[in-house]
Coordinates of C-alpha atoms in Angstrom, one line a residue:
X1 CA 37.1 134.6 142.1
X2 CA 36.1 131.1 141.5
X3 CA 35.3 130.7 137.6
X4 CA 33.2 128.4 137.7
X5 CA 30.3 130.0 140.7
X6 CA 27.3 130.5 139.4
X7 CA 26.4 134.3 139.7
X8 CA 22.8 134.0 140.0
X9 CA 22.6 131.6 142.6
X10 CA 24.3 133.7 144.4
X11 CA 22.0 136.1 144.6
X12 CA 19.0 134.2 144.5
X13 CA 17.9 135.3 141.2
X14 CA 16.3 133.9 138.2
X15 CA 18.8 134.2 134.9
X16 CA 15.7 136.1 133.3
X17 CA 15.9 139.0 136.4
X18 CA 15.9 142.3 135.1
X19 CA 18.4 144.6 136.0
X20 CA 15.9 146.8 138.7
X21 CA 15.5 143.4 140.3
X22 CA 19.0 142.0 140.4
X23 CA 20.2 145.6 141.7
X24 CA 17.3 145.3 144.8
X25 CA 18.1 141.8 145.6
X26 CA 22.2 142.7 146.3
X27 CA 21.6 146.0 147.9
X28 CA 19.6 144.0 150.6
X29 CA 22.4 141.1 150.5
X30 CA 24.9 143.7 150.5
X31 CA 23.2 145.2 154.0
X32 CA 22.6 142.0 155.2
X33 CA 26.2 140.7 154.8
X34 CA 28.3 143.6 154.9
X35 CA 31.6 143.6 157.5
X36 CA 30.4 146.4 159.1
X37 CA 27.1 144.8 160.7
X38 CA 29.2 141.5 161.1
X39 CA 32.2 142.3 163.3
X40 CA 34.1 139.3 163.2
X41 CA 32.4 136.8 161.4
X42 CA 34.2 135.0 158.6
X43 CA 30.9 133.6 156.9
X44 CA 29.5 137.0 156.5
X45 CA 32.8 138.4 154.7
X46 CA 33.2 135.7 152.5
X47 CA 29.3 135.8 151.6
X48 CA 29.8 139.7 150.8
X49 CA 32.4 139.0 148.9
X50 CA 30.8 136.6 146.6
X51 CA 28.0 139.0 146.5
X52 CA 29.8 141.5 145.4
X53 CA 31.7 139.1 142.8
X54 CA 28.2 138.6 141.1
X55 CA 26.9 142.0 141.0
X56 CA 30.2 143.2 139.8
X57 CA 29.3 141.1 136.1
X58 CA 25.5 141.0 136.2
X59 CA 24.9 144.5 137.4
X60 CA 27.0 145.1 134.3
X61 CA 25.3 144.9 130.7
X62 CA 28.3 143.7 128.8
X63 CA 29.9 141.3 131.2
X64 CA 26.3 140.1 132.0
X65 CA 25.8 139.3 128.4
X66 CA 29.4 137.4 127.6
X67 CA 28.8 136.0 131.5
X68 CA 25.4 134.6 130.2
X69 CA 27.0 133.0 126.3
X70 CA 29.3 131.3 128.4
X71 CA 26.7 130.0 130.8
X72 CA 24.6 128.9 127.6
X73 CA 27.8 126.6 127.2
X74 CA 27.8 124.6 130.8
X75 CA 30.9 126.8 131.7
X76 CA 29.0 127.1 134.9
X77 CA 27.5 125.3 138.1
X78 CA 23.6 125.8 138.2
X79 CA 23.6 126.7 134.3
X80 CA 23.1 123.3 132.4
X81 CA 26.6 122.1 133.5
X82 CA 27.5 119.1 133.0
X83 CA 29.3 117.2 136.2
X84 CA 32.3 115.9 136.6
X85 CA 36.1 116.8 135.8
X86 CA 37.2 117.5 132.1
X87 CA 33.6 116.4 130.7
X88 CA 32.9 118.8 128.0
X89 CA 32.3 122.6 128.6
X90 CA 30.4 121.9 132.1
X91 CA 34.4 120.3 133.4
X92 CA 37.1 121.9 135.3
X93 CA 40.5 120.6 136.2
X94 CA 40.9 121.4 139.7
X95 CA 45.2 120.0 139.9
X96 CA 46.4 123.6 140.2
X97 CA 44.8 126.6 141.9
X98 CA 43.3 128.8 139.3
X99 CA 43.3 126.8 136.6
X100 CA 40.6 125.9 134.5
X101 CA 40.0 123.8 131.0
X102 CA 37.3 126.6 129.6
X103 CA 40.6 128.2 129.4
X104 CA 42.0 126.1 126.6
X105 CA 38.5 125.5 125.1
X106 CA 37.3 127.5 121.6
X107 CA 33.7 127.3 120.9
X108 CA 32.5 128.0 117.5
X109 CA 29.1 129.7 116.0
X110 CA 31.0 133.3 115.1
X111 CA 31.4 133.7 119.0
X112 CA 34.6 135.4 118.8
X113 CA 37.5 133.2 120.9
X114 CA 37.9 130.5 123.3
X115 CA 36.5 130.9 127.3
X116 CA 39.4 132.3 128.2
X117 CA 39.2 135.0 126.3
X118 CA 36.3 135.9 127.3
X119 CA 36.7 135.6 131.0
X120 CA 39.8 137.4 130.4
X121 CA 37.5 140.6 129.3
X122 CA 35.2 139.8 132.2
X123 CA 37.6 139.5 135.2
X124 CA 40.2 141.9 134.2
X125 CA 42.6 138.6 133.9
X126 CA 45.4 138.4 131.1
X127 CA 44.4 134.7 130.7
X128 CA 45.7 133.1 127.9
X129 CA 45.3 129.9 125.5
X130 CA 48.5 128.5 127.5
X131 CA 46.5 128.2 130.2
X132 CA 47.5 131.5 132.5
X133 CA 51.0 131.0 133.2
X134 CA 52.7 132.3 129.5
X135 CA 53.2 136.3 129.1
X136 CA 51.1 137.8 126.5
X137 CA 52.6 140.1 123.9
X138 CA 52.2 143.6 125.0
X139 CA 52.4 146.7 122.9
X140 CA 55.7 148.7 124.1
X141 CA 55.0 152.3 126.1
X142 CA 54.0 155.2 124.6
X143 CA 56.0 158.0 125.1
X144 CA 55.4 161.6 124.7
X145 CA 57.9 164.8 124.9
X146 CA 57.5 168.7 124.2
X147 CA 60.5 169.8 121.8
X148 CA 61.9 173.5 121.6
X149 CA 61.6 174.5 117.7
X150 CA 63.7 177.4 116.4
X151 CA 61.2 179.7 114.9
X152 CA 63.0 179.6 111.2
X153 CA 63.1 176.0 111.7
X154 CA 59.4 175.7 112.4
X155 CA 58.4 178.3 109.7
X156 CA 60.3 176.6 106.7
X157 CA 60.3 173.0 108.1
X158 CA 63.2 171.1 108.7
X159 CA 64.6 168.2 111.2
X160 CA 65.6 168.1 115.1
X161 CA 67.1 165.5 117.1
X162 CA 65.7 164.5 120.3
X163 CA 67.2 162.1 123.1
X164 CA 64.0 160.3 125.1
X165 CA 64.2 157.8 128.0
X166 CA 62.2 155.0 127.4
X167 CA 61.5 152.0 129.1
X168 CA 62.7 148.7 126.9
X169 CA 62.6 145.3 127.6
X170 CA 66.2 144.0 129.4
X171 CA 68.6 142.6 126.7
X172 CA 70.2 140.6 129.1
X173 CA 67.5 138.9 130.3
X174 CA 64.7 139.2 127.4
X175 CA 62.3 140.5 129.9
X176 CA 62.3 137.3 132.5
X177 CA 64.1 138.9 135.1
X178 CA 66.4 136.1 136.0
X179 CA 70.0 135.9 135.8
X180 CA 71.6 134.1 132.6
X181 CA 71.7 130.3 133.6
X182 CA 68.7 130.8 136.0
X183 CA 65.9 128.6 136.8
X184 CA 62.0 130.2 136.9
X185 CA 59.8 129.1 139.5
X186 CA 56.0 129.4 140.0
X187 CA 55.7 132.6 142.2
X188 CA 54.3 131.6 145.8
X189 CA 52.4 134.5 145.6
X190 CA 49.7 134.4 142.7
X191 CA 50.2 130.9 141.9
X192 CA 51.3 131.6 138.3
X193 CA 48.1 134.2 138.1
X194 CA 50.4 137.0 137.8
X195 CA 47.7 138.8 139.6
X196 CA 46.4 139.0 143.7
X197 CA 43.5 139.9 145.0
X198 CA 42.6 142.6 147.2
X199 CA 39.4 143.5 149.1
X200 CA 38.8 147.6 148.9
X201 CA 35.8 149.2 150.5
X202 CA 34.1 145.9 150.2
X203 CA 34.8 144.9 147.3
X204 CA 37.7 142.6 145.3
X205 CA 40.0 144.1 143.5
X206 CA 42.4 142.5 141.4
X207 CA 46.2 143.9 140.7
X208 CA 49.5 143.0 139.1
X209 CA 51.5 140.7 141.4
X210 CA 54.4 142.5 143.6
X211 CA 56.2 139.7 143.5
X212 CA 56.6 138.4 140.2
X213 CA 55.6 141.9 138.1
X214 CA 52.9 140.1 136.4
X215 CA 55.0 137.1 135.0
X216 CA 53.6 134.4 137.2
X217 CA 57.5 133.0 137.5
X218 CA 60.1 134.1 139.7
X219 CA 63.9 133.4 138.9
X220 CA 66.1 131.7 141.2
X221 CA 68.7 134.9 141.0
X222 CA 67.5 138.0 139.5
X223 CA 69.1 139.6 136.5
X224 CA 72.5 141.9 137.4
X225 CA 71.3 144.4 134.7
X226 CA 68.0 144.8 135.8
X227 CA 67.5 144.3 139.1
X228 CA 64.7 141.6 138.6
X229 CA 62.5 143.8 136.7
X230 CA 63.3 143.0 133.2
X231 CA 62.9 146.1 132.2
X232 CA 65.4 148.9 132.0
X233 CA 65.5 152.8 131.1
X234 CA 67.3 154.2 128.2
X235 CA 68.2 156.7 126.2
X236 CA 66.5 156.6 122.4
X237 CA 67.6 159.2 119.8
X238 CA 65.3 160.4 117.5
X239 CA 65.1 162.8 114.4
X240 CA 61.7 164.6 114.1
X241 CA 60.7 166.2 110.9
X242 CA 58.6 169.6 111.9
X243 CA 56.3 170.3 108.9
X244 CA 56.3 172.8 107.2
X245 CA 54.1 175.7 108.9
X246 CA 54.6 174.1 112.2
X247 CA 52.9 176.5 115.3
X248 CA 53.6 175.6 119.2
X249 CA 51.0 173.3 120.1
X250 CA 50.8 171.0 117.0
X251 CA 51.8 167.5 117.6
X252 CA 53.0 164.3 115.4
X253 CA 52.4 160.8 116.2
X254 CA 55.1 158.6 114.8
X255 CA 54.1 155.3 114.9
X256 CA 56.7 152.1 116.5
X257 CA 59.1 155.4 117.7
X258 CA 58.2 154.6 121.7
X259 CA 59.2 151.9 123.8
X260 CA 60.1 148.5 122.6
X261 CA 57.3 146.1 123.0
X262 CA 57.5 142.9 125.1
X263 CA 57.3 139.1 124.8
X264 CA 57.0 139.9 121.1
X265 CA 54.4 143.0 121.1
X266 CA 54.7 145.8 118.8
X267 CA 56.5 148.7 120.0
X268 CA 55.0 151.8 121.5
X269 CA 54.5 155.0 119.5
X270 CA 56.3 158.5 120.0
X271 CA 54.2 161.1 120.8
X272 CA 55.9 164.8 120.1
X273 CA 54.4 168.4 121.3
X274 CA 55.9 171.0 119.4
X275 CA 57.2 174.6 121.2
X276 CA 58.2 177.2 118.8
X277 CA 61.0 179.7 120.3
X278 CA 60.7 183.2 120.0
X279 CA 62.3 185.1 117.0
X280 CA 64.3 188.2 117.6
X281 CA 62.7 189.6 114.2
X282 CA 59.5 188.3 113.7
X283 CA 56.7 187.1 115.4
X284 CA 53.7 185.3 114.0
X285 CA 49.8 186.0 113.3
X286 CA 48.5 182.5 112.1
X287 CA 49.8 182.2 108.6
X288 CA 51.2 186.2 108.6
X289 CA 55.0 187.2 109.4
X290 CA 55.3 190.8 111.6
X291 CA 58.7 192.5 111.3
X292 CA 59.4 195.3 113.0
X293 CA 61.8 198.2 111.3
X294 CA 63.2 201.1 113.3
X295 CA 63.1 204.0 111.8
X296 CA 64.4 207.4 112.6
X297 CA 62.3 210.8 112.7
X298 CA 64.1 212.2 109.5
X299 CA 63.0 209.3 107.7
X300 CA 59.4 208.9 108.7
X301 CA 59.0 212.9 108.3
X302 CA 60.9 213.0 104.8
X303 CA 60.4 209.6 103.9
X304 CA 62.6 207.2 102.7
X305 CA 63.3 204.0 101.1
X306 CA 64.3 200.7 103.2
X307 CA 65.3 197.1 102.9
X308 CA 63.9 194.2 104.5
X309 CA 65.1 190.2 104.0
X310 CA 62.1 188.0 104.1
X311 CA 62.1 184.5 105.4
X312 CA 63.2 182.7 102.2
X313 CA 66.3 185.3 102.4
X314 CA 65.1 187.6 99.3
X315 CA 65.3 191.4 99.9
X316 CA 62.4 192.9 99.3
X317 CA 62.4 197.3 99.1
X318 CA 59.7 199.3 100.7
X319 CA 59.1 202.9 99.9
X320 CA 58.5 204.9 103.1
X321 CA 56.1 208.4 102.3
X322 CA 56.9 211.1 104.3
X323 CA 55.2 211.5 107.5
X324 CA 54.8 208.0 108.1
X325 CA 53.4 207.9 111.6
X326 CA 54.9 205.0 114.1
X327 CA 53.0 201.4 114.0
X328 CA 52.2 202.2 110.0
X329 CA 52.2 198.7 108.4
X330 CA 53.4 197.5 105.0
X331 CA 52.1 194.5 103.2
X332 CA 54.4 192.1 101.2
X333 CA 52.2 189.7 99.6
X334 CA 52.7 186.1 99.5
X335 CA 56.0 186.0 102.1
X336 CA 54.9 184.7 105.3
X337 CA 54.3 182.0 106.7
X338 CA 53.2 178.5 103.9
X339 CA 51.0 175.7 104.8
X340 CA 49.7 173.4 102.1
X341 CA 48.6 175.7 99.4
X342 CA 48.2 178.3 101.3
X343 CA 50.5 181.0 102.5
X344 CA 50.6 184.0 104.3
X345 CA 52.2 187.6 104.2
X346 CA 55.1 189.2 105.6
X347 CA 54.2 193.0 107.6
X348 CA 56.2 195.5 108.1
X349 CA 56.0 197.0 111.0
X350 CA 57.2 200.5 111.4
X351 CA 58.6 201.6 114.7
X352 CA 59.8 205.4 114.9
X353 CA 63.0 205.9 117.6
X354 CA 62.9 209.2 118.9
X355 CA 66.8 209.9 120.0
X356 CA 67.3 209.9 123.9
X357 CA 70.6 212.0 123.5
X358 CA 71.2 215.2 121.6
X359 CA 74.3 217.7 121.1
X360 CA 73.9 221.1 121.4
X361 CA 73.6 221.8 118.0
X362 CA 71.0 218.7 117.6
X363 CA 68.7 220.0 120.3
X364 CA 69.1 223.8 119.0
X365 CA 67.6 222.5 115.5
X366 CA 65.0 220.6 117.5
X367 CA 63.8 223.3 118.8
X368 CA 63.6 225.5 115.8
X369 CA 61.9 223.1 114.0
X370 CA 59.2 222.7 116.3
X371 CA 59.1 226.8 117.0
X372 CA 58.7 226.9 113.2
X373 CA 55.3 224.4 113.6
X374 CA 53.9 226.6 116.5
X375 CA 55.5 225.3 119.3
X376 CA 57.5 226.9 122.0
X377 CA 60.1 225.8 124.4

């Protein structure tokens, strides 16, 4: 994509065309040039191309408006540019491929950076104040992970260690991908872009160079450690505080914990999902604790008194009445699960086991028991 084309030339349009009009004029270009009605013809692709170049920004409100500021400058042929090479705004260098001076030009009036910021947020292009060639800073990767929580652990709070693969920036080669003692050439490829071109369905698309990863440079011999990449996977442990009250689902954001940012970006952050495991005593009702306590059918029919250890490892004593039936449930204020200021209860659950194996004698006074309510066996 040639920087410095001016969009509404190609389309034939006036710069004060509405968007209904600019949007009839290419889809009757578009028809007119498209590969598919002009097997074989060079001309033709290269004019849909460019058509498609210019309806990609001015068929687009935003990039039509920053697209237009920077016309207002001379950044473009056809807009009030000025001729020549270097002359003011309306100049462009043309030494290397892709290289342009609005790149390394600010403009001042509150308008926010220099051109090639700008036509960095147009294009899709990390172009920088360097000219193109430099890495940006970027911001390391973000990494996120679901962690198993014991249920006592997530209840009262507490810490866990976690071991995460991350992907960091090579220490052997600082991220260039060339060996130690290495030279760096402009990649063949992009030209130094760090970015190729590709036409899809018509249209073209830009993408990160295979060849180079982006960097614009290739090294003479790639890095051992790396492989070329400069990047490698490791292993990052981390302890993670689970709040007090935590429930499976809840999640923590700790900021800088993720991958190590490169060419001087801040790192990533460390996204954690939390998965409470299952107690083998209580379960959980939002902020409520349910225990369940067997009991046996002497001591829901006569009553009886138990006693239960809460969470915080108190033993609290519950006073069963006779004939308590099976599922009854005791409250213990102020034991279950806390949040903030608030706090739950702890339940007790009562569960009556009815005896699967009886003596003789056992089964004899079973039997008289229930003759001596009305029953008969």
């Amino acid at each position: 994509m040639a920087p410095s084309k001016d969009f509404y030339a190609i389309l034939g349009v006036n710069s004060t065309a509405d968007d209904a009009e600019i949007k009839k004029v290419y889809r009757r270009l578009a028809k007119q040039y498209h590969p598919d009605a002009n097997a074989n013809d060079p001309v033709a692709a290269e004019k849909f191309k460019e058509i498609s170049e210019a309806y990609n920004v001015l068929g687009n409100t935003e990039k039509r408006k920053q697209y237009d500021e920077m016309r207002r400058y001379g950044a473009f042929d056809g807009g009030g540019a000025r001729g020549g090479r270097g002359g003011g705004f309306g100049g462009f260098q043309q030494g290397r491929p892709g290289y342009t001076d609005f790149q390394n030009v600010d403009i001042g009036g509150g308008f926010g950076g220099g051109f090639g910021d700008i036509f960095s947020s147009i294009f899709g292009q990390a172009a920088n104040k360097s000219g193109g060639r430099g890495r940006v800073p970027e911001q390391g990767q973000s990494v996120e992970s679901t962690v198993d929580v014991d249920f006592r652990t997530a209840v009262k709070g507490g810490k866990v260690a976690v071991n995460l693969e991350v992907t960091e920036e090579c220490g052997t080669c600082g991220g260039s991908g060339g060996a130690p003692g290495s030279t760096m050439r402009v990649c063949g490829e992009c030209h130094g872009r760090g970015t190729v071109s590709y036409s899809q369905g018509g249209f073209a698309v830009n993408r990160t160079c295979p060849n180079c990863l982006g960097r614009g440079q290739v090294p003479s011999k790639p890095c051992p450690t790396c492989a070329g990449r400069g990047e490698v996977r490791s292993v990052k442990k981390v302890n993670i505080t689970v709040p007090e009250g935590t429930d499976t689902g809840a999640k923590v954001r700790l900021r800088g914990q993720g991958g190590k940012g490169t060419n001087g970006g801040q790192p990533g952050d460390l996204i954690i999902t939390f998965n409470v495991l299952p107690d083998r005593f209580y379960k959980r009702d939002g902020l409520d604790l349910i225990a369940s306590v067997p009991l046996n059918i002497a001591q829901a029919t006569l009553g009886s008194k138990i006693s239960v250890r809460t969470m915080d490892d108190k033993k609290v004593a519950i006073k069963i009445p006779p004939g308590t039936p099976s599922g009854k449930t005791f409250k213990v204020k102020g034991q279950g699960v806390k949040k903030g200021d608030r706090r739950g209860d702890l339940l007790i659950e009562i569960m009556i086991e009815v005896p699967e194996n009886l003596t003789e004698e056992q089964e004899q006074m079973m039997k008289d028991f229930a003759e001596a309510g009305g029953l008969k066996y």
